[in-house]
N, CA, C and O atoms as CSV, one atom per row, in Angstrom:
chain,resi,resn,atom,element,x,y,z
A,1,ARG,N,N,96.345,133.712,74.853
A,1,ARG,CA,C,97.177,134.040,73.717
A,1,ARG,C,C,97.103,132.949,72.654
A,1,ARG,O,O,96.900,133.239,71.475
A,2,ARG,N,N,97.269,131.697,73.070
A,2,ARG,CA,C,97.261,130.598,72.100
A,2,ARG,C,C,95.933,130.528,71.357
A,2,ARG,O,O,95.908,130.292,70.149
A,3,PHE,N,N,94.823,130.731,72.076
A,3,PHE,CA,C,93.515,130.662,71.428
A,3,PHE,C,C,93.387,131.732,70.349
A,3,PHE,O,O,92.850,131.465,69.274
A,4,ARG,N,N,93.866,132.915,70.617
A,4,ARG,CA,C,93.795,133.994,69.612
A,4,ARG,C,C,94.613,133.648,68.370
A,4,ARG,O,O,94.213,133.963,67.250
A,5,GLU,N,N,95.753,133.002,68.570
A,5,GLU,CA,C,96.570,132.583,67.423
A,5,GLU,C,C,95.829,131.558,66.569
A,5,GLU,O,O,95.841,131.638,65.340
A,6,VAL,N,N,95.190,130.602,67.223
A,6,VAL,CA,C,94.448,129.566,66.492
A,6,VAL,C,C,93.244,130.173,65.796
A,6,VAL,O,O,92.956,129.841,64.646
A,7,GLU,N,N,92.540,131.061,66.485
A,7,GLU,CA,C,91.350,131.686,65.910
A,7,GLU,C,C,91.675,132.456,64.622
A,7,GLU,O,O,90.827,132.570,63.736
A,8,ALA,N,N,92.870,132.968,64.522
A,8,ALA,CA,C,93.269,133.744,63.349
A,8,ALA,C,C,93.574,132.873,62.127
A,8,ALA,O,O,93.748,133.403,61.030
A,9,ARG,N,N,93.640,131.565,62.291
A,9,ARG,CA,C,93.960,130.666,61.187
A,9,ARG,C,C,92.768,130.527,60.250
A,9,ARG,O,O,91.676,130.160,60.685
A,10,ASP,N,N,92.968,130.816,58.980
A,10,ASP,CA,C,91.891,130.780,57.988
A,10,ASP,C,C,91.456,129.368,57.603
A,10,ASP,O,O,90.321,129.172,57.169
A,11,GLU,N,N,92.338,128.386,57.757
A,11,GLU,CA,C,92.013,127.043,57.285
A,11,GLU,C,C,91.123,126.249,58.237
A,11,GLU,O,O,90.695,125.149,57.888
A,12,LEU,N,N,90.833,126.773,59.429
A,12,LEU,CA,C,90.014,126.063,60.401
A,12,LEU,C,C,88.577,126.566,60.398
A,12,LEU,O,O,88.320,127.755,60.211
A,13,THR,N,N,87.648,125.639,60.609
A,13,THR,CA,C,86.240,126.019,60.687
A,13,THR,C,C,85.919,126.540,62.084
A,13,THR,O,O,86.709,126.378,63.014
A,14,PHE,N,N,84.762,127.163,62.221
A,14,PHE,CA,C,84.299,127.653,63.524
A,14,PHE,C,C,84.269,126.519,64.538
A,14,PHE,O,O,84.721,126.680,65.671
A,15,GLU,N,N,83.730,125.363,64.125
A,15,GLU,CA,C,83.622,124.222,65.036
A,15,GLU,C,C,84.986,123.690,65.444
A,15,GLU,O,O,85.184,123.321,66.602
A,16,GLU,N,N,85.934,123.646,64.506
A,16,GLU,CA,C,87.275,123.168,64.838
A,16,GLU,C,C,87.948,124.074,65.866
A,16,GLU,O,O,88.655,123.594,66.752
A,17,ILE,N,N,87.735,125.347,65.752
A,17,ILE,CA,C,88.356,126.307,66.663
A,17,ILE,C,C,87.673,126.303,68.024
A,17,ILE,O,O,88.348,126.362,69.052
A,18,ASN,N,N,86.356,126.236,68.046
A,18,ASN,CA,C,85.581,126.506,69.256
A,18,ASN,C,C,85.059,125.298,70.017
A,18,ASN,O,O,84.372,125.474,71.023
A,19,THR,N,N,85.354,124.083,69.581
A,19,THR,CA,C,84.946,122.899,70.324
A,19,THR,C,C,85.954,122.672,71.455
A,19,THR,O,O,87.165,122.671,71.235
A,20,VAL,N,N,85.427,122.482,72.669
A,20,VAL,CA,C,86.294,122.378,73.838
A,20,VAL,C,C,85.732,121.352,74.822
A,20,VAL,O,O,84.517,121.199,74.945
A,21,SER,N,N,86.613,120.666,75.507
A,21,SER,CA,C,86.212,119.741,76.565
A,21,SER,C,C,86.222,120.512,77.886
A,21,SER,O,O,87.213,121.157,78.226
A,22,VAL,N,N,85.117,120.441,78.624
A,22,VAL,CA,C,85.018,121.091,79.932
A,22,VAL,C,C,84.897,119.999,80.983
A,22,VAL,O,O,84.073,119.094,80.858
A,23,SER,N,N,85.723,120.090,82.017
A,23,SER,CA,C,85.723,119.094,83.086
A,23,SER,C,C,85.373,119.743,84.415
A,23,SER,O,O,85.841,120.835,84.735
A,24,THR,N,N,84.535,119.042,85.188
A,24,THR,CA,C,84.150,119.485,86.521
A,24,THR,C,C,84.271,118.290,87.464
A,24,THR,O,O,84.533,117.168,87.033
A,25,VAL,N,N,84.076,118.549,88.748
A,25,VAL,CA,C,84.125,117.491,89.762
A,25,VAL,C,C,82.901,117.628,90.648
A,25,VAL,O,O,82.572,118.723,91.105
A,26,SER,N,N,82.222,116.502,90.892
A,26,SER,CA,C,81.017,116.511,91.727
A,26,SER,C,C,81.385,116.681,93.197
A,26,SER,O,O,82.563,116.662,93.555
A,27,ALA,N,N,80.377,116.846,94.044
A,27,ALA,CA,C,80.592,117.021,95.478
A,27,ALA,C,C,81.294,115.817,96.092
A,27,ALA,O,O,82.037,115.969,97.062
A,28,ASP,N,N,81.072,114.616,95.541
A,28,ASP,CA,C,81.720,113.429,96.086
A,28,ASP,C,C,83.056,113.121,95.404
A,28,ASP,O,O,83.610,112.036,95.585
A,29,GLY,N,N,83.572,114.069,94.623
A,29,GLY,CA,C,84.903,113.947,94.041
A,29,GLY,C,C,84.998,113.214,92.726
A,29,GLY,O,O,86.100,112.868,92.299
A,30,ARG,N,N,83.873,112.962,92.064
A,30,ARG,CA,C,83.902,112.259,90.777
A,30,ARG,C,C,84.076,113.252,89.624
A,30,ARG,O,O,83.272,114.171,89.468
A,31,PRO,N,N,85.112,113.067,88.830
A,31,PRO,CA,C,85.318,113.964,87.688
A,31,PRO,C,C,84.352,113.641,86.555
A,31,PRO,O,O,83.899,112.506,86.412
A,32,SER,N,N,84.050,114.640,85.766
A,32,SER,CA,C,83.160,114.481,84.628
A,32,SER,C,C,83.584,115.472,83.550
A,32,SER,O,O,83.905,116.624,83.843
A,33,SER,N,N,83.581,115.013,82.304
A,33,SER,CA,C,83.952,115.882,81.182
A,33,SER,C,C,82.871,115.820,80.124
A,33,SER,O,O,82.176,114.812,79.994
A,34,ARG,N,N,82.729,116.896,79.370
A,34,ARG,CA,C,81.821,116.914,78.234
A,34,ARG,C,C,82.342,117.910,77.211
A,34,ARG,O,O,83.085,118.837,77.535
A,35,ILE,N,N,81.938,117.695,75.980
A,35,ILE,CA,C,82.325,118.579,74.881
A,35,ILE,C,C,81.270,119.676,74.762
A,35,ILE,O,O,80.072,119.395,74.729
A,36,VAL,N,N,81.719,120.913,74.698
A,36,VAL,CA,C,80.814,122.044,74.537
A,36,VAL,C,C,81.329,122.930,73.410
A,36,VAL,O,O,82.450,122.760,72.931
A,37,LEU,N,N,80.514,123.854,73.007
A,37,LEU,CA,C,80.890,124.807,71.972
A,37,LEU,C,C,81.102,126.168,72.619
A,37,LEU,O,O,80.215,126.695,73.290
A,38,LEU,N,N,82.269,126.722,72.413
A,38,LEU,CA,C,82.605,128.037,72.944
A,38,LEU,C,C,81.747,129.088,72.239
A,38,LEU,O,O,81.655,129.099,71.012
A,39,GLN,N,N,81.131,129.957,73.007
A,39,GLN,CA,C,80.287,131.002,72.434
A,39,GLN,C,C,81.056,132.296,72.184
A,39,GLN,O,O,80.902,132.934,71.143
A,40,GLU,N,N,81.888,132.671,73.159
A,40,GLU,CA,C,82.689,133.885,73.007
A,40,GLU,C,C,83.792,133.875,74.052
A,40,GLU,O,O,83.787,133.046,74.962
A,41,TYR,N,N,84.724,134.784,73.923
A,41,TYR,CA,C,85.770,134.931,74.930
A,41,TYR,C,C,86.238,136.376,74.933
A,41,TYR,O,O,86.092,137.102,73.949
A,42,ASP,N,N,86.801,136.772,76.056
A,42,ASP,CA,C,87.419,138.079,76.187
A,42,ASP,C,C,88.503,137.966,77.253
A,42,ASP,O,O,88.819,136.860,77.692
A,43,ASP,N,N,89.070,139.072,77.669
A,43,ASP,CA,C,90.147,139.032,78.648
A,43,ASP,C,C,89.690,138.469,79.993
A,43,ASP,O,O,90.516,137.992,80.771
A,44,ALA,N,N,88.386,138.518,80.279
A,44,ALA,CA,C,87.864,138.012,81.553
A,44,ALA,C,C,87.683,136.496,81.547
A,44,ALA,O,O,87.675,135.877,82.611
A,45,GLY,N,N,87.536,135.888,80.367
A,45,GLY,CA,C,87.359,134.440,80.331
A,45,GLY,C,C,86.616,133.962,79.107
A,45,GLY,O,O,86.487,134.680,78.116
A,46,PHE,N,N,86.119,132.715,79.191
A,46,PHE,CA,C,85.447,132.034,78.089
A,46,PHE,C,C,83.989,131.792,78.448
A,46,PHE,O,O,83.681,131.430,79.584
A,47,THR,N,N,83.089,131.988,77.489
A,47,THR,CA,C,81.667,131.713,77.690
A,47,THR,C,C,81.274,130.568,76.782
A,47,THR,O,O,81.572,130.578,75.588
A,48,PHE,N,N,80.592,129.563,77.362
A,48,PHE,CA,C,80.193,128.381,76.608
A,48,PHE,C,C,78.795,127.956,77.028
A,48,PHE,O,O,78.269,128.423,78.038
A,49,THR,N,N,78.199,127.066,76.244
A,49,THR,CA,C,76.859,126.570,76.530
A,49,THR,C,C,76.939,125.086,76.820
A,49,THR,O,O,77.634,124.343,76.127
A,50,THR,N,N,76.214,124.653,77.864
A,50,THR,CA,C,76.109,123.232,78.169
A,50,THR,C,C,74.678,122.784,77.943
A,50,THR,O,O,73.774,123.610,77.815
A,51,ASN,N,N,74.476,121.489,77.896
A,51,ASN,CA,C,73.148,120.922,77.691
A,51,ASN,C,C,72.349,121.014,78.986
A,51,ASN,O,O,72.767,120.465,80.006
A,52,ASN,N,N,71.214,121.694,78.963
A,52,ASN,CA,C,70.395,121.861,80.155
A,52,ASN,C,C,69.803,120.554,80.656
A,52,ASN,O,O,69.348,120.495,81.798
A,53,CYS,N,N,69.794,119.510,79.846
A,53,CYS,CA,C,69.213,118.224,80.241
A,53,CYS,C,C,70.286,117.219,80.645
A,53,CYS,O,O,69.977,116.040,80.817
A,54,SER,N,N,71.510,117.639,80.798
A,54,SER,CA,C,72.577,116.701,81.134
A,54,SER,C,C,72.491,116.279,82.588
A,54,SER,O,O,71.743,116.860,83.374
A,55,ARG,N,N,73.275,115.250,82.942
A,55,ARG,CA,C,73.249,114.756,84.318
A,55,ARG,C,C,73.834,115.756,85.304
A,55,ARG,O,O,73.707,115.577,86.515
A,56,LYS,N,N,74.468,116.796,84.805
A,56,LYS,CA,C,75.010,117.815,85.694
A,56,LYS,C,C,73.920,118.743,86.199
A,56,LYS,O,O,74.167,119.586,87.060
A,57,VAL,N,N,72.707,118.589,85.662
A,57,VAL,CA,C,71.605,119.493,85.986
A,57,VAL,C,C,70.486,118.693,86.633
A,57,VAL,O,O,70.099,117.643,86.121
A,58,SER,N,N,69.966,119.176,87.747
A,58,SER,CA,C,68.888,118.494,88.458
A,58,SER,C,C,67.560,118.714,87.741
A,58,SER,O,O,67.486,119.545,86.836
A,59,PRO,N,N,66.494,117.978,88.130
A,59,PRO,CA,C,65.175,118.204,87.518
A,59,PRO,C,C,64.681,119.644,87.690
A,59,PRO,O,O,63.877,120.131,86.895
A,60,GLU,N,N,65.163,120.310,88.722
A,60,GLU,CA,C,64.774,121.720,88.923
A,60,GLU,C,C,65.631,122.661,88.093
A,60,GLU,O,O,65.569,123.881,88.251
A,61,ARG,N,N,66.438,122.077,87.201
A,61,ARG,CA,C,67.301,122.821,86.283
A,61,ARG,C,C,68.383,123.608,87.023
A,61,ARG,O,O,68.725,124.720,86.624
A,62,LYS,N,N,68.909,123.043,88.078
A,62,LYS,CA,C,70.021,123.648,88.816
A,62,LYS,C,C,71.302,122.902,88.471
A,62,LYS,O,O,71.294,121.677,88.354
A,63,CYS,N,N,72.369,123.608,88.311
A,63,CYS,CA,C,73.654,122.983,88.002
A,63,CYS,C,C,74.225,122.377,89.280
A,63,CYS,O,O,74.836,123.077,90.087
A,64,ILE,N,N,74.024,121.077,89.458
A,64,ILE,CA,C,74.432,120.407,90.683
A,64,ILE,C,C,75.953,120.451,90.858
A,64,ILE,O,O,76.445,120.975,91.858
A,65,GLN,N,N,76.690,119.909,89.902
A,65,GLN,CA,C,78.138,119.851,90.051
A,65,GLN,C,C,78.737,121.236,90.186
A,65,GLN,O,O,79.628,121.454,91.007
A,66,LEU,N,N,78.262,122.157,89.400
A,66,LEU,CA,C,78.876,123.472,89.392
A,66,LEU,C,C,78.453,124.336,90.571
A,66,LEU,O,O,79.129,125.313,90.892
A,67,SER,N,N,77.357,123.993,91.214
A,67,SER,CA,C,76.981,124.749,92.404
A,67,SER,C,C,77.727,124.235,93.631
A,67,SER,O,O,77.935,124.986,94.583
A,68,THR,N,N,78.134,122.954,93.621
A,68,THR,CA,C,78.870,122.405,94.760
A,68,THR,C,C,80.372,122.583,94.612
A,68,THR,O,O,81.085,122.625,95.614
A,69,ASN,N,N,80.866,122.689,93.391
A,69,ASN,CA,C,82.289,122.883,93.139
A,69,ASN,C,C,82.438,123.684,91.851
A,69,ASN,O,O,82.384,123.109,90.764
A,70,PRO,N,N,82.622,124.990,91.948
A,70,PRO,CA,C,82.633,125.836,90.749
A,70,PRO,C,C,83.916,125.759,89.919
A,70,PRO,O,O,83.994,126.379,88.858
A,71,HIS,N,N,84.911,125.018,90.377
A,71,HIS,CA,C,86.162,124.927,89.630
A,71,HIS,C,C,85.994,124.030,88.414
A,71,HIS,O,O,85.354,122.981,88.488
A,72,ALA,N,N,86.567,124.445,87.309
A,72,ALA,CA,C,86.452,123.697,86.059
A,72,ALA,C,C,87.751,123.832,85.275
A,72,ALA,O,O,88.575,124.707,85.541
A,73,ALA,N,N,87.909,122.948,84.310
A,73,ALA,CA,C,89.060,123.007,83.415
A,73,ALA,C,C,88.556,122.842,81.988
A,73,ALA,O,O,87.594,122.116,81.738
A,74,MET,N,N,89.210,123.517,81.066
A,74,MET,CA,C,88.878,123.430,79.647
A,74,MET,C,C,90.094,122.909,78.899
A,74,MET,O,O,91.230,123.259,79.219
A,75,LEU,N,N,89.846,122.067,77.896
A,75,LEU,CA,C,90.927,121.581,77.044
A,75,LEU,C,C,90.501,121.723,75.589
A,75,LEU,O,O,89.530,121.107,75.148
A,76,PHE,N,N,91.233,122.532,74.860
A,76,PHE,CA,C,91.044,122.678,73.419
A,76,PHE,C,C,92.013,121.741,72.722
A,76,PHE,O,O,93.154,121.582,73.158
A,77,TYR,N,N,91.563,121.120,71.640
A,77,TYR,CA,C,92.450,120.285,70.831
A,77,TYR,C,C,92.219,120.635,69.371
A,77,TYR,O,O,91.097,120.566,68.869
A,78,TRP,N,N,93.292,121.008,68.704
A,78,TRP,CA,C,93.235,121.372,67.296
A,78,TRP,C,C,94.110,120.391,66.516
A,78,TRP,O,O,95.285,120.672,66.277
A,79,PRO,N,N,93.547,119.230,66.110
A,79,PRO,CA,C,94.359,118.181,65.493
A,79,PRO,C,C,95.036,118.596,64.191
A,79,PRO,O,O,96.149,118.154,63.907
A,80,ARG,N,N,94.383,119.433,63.403
A,80,ARG,CA,C,95.015,119.818,62.128
A,80,ARG,C,C,96.249,120.683,62.358
A,80,ARG,O,O,97.108,120.793,61.484
A,81,LEU,N,N,96.333,121.293,63.528
A,81,LEU,CA,C,97.506,122.103,63.857
A,81,LEU,C,C,98.477,121.359,64.769
A,81,LEU,O,O,99.560,121.856,65.077
A,82,ASN,N,N,98.072,120.150,65.199
A,82,ASN,CA,C,98.865,119.376,66.146
A,82,ASN,C,C,99.166,120.201,67.400
A,82,ASN,O,O,100.293,120.224,67.894
A,83,ARG,N,N,98.117,120.884,67.905
A,83,ARG,CA,C,98.260,121.750,69.073
A,83,ARG,C,C,97.089,121.547,70.015
A,83,ARG,O,O,96.025,121.072,69.620
A,84,GLN,N,N,97.306,121.917,71.268
A,84,GLN,CA,C,96.239,121.939,72.251
A,84,GLN,C,C,96.482,123.100,73.200
A,84,GLN,O,O,97.581,123.651,73.258
A,85,GLY,N,N,95.462,123.461,73.932
A,85,GLY,CA,C,95.574,124.519,74.925
A,85,GLY,C,C,94.619,124.234,76.065
A,85,GLY,O,O,93.535,123.693,75.848
A,86,SER,N,N,95.008,124.593,77.274
A,86,SER,CA,C,94.139,124.339,78.420
A,86,SER,C,C,94.020,125.587,79.281
A,86,SER,O,O,94.848,126.497,79.237
A,87,ARG,N,N,92.951,125.582,80.066
A,87,ARG,CA,C,92.702,126.695,80.971
A,87,ARG,C,C,91.903,126.173,82.149
A,87,ARG,O,O,90.952,125.414,81.963
A,88,GLY,N,N,92.263,126.557,83.325
A,88,GLY,CA,C,91.513,126.206,84.522
A,88,GLY,C,C,91.006,127.467,85.176
A,88,GLY,O,O,91.563,128.549,84.985
A,89,GLY,N,N,89.947,127.325,85.948
A,89,GLY,CA,C,89.430,128.496,86.622
A,89,GLY,C,C,88.155,128.197,87.358
A,89,GLY,O,O,87.811,127.040,87.597
A,90,CYS,N,N,87.467,129.235,87.709
A,90,CYS,CA,C,86.230,129.127,88.459
A,90,CYS,C,C,85.077,129.423,87.518
A,90,CYS,O,O,85.022,130.494,86.913
A,91,ARG,N,N,84.152,128.476,87.392
A,91,ARG,CA,C,83.039,128.631,86.472
A,91,ARG,C,C,81.903,129.374,87.145
A,91,ARG,O,O,81.552,129.085,88.288
A,92,GLN,N,N,81.343,130.310,86.448
A,92,GLN,CA,C,80.194,131.063,86.915
A,92,GLN,C,C,78.995,130.667,86.075
A,92,GLN,O,O,78.986,130.908,84.868
A,93,ALA,N,N,77.976,130.062,86.691
A,93,ALA,CA,C,76.762,129.675,85.960
A,93,ALA,C,C,75.906,130.898,85.724
A,93,ALA,O,O,76.051,131.915,86.403
A,94,ASP,N,N,75.008,130.792,84.752
A,94,ASP,CA,C,74.081,131.879,84.498
A,94,ASP,C,C,73.078,131.954,85.653
A,94,ASP,O,O,72.977,131.003,86.428
A,95,PRO,N,N,72.337,133.057,85.789
A,95,PRO,CA,C,71.410,133.215,86.902
A,95,PRO,C,C,70.334,132.149,86.979
A,95,PRO,O,O,69.803,131.893,88.061
A,96,GLU,N,N,69.997,131.520,85.860
A,96,GLU,CA,C,68.969,130.475,85.855
A,96,GLU,C,C,69.522,129.145,86.354
A,96,GLU,O,O,68.755,128.224,86.635
A,97,GLY,N,N,70.848,129.034,86.468
A,97,GLY,CA,C,71.447,127.812,86.961
A,97,GLY,C,C,71.728,126.776,85.894
A,97,GLY,O,O,72.162,125.674,86.231
A,98,ALA,N,N,71.504,127.069,84.634
A,98,ALA,CA,C,71.791,126.131,83.547
A,98,ALA,C,C,72.021,126.933,82.281
A,98,ALA,O,O,71.669,128.110,82.208
A,99,GLY,N,N,72.603,126.299,81.301
A,99,GLY,CA,C,72.836,126.979,80.041
A,99,GLY,C,C,74.201,127.610,79.990
A,99,GLY,O,O,75.176,126.984,80.406
A,100,PRO,N,N,74.314,128.853,79.486
A,100,PRO,CA,C,75.632,129.448,79.311
A,100,PRO,C,C,76.406,129.530,80.608
A,100,PRO,O,O,75.835,129.766,81.672
A,101,GLY,N,N,77.692,129.337,80.513
A,101,GLY,CA,C,78.564,129.466,81.664
A,101,GLY,C,C,79.774,130.277,81.278
A,101,GLY,O,O,80.049,130.489,80.097
A,102,HIS,N,N,80.491,130.727,82.278
A,102,HIS,CA,C,81.657,131.569,82.032
A,102,HIS,C,C,82.793,131.047,82.885
A,102,HIS,O,O,82.650,130.942,84.103
A,103,LEU,N,N,83.910,130.718,82.278
A,103,LEU,CA,C,85.079,130.255,82.994
A,103,LEU,C,C,86.062,131.408,83.078
A,103,LEU,O,O,86.543,131.904,82.059
A,104,GLU,N,N,86.355,131.825,84.291
A,104,GLU,CA,C,87.267,132.951,84.490
A,104,GLU,C,C,88.656,132.459,84.834
A,104,GLU,O,O,89.563,133.266,85.038
């Protein structure tokens, strides 16, 4: 609900609305966060893209952290509105194991 309210604001740019921090935890319990750009959302969840060359991805292009622990959290921050919103859930990687992901 909060995201839809923010998205409707005319004074914000696409990047201001759709930039989000995504946090995951590795198999050994180490948390990791990165900034991603939200691609789309619907009632089922949020779809975003991560960097295929990041440390979360093995040389074989497999999502290491997300294959061992699919739980993730997202944090949106909209400083011009002095608001934030968060969402936790289970991340589903794309069939290739890297690139777009979906947080349900």
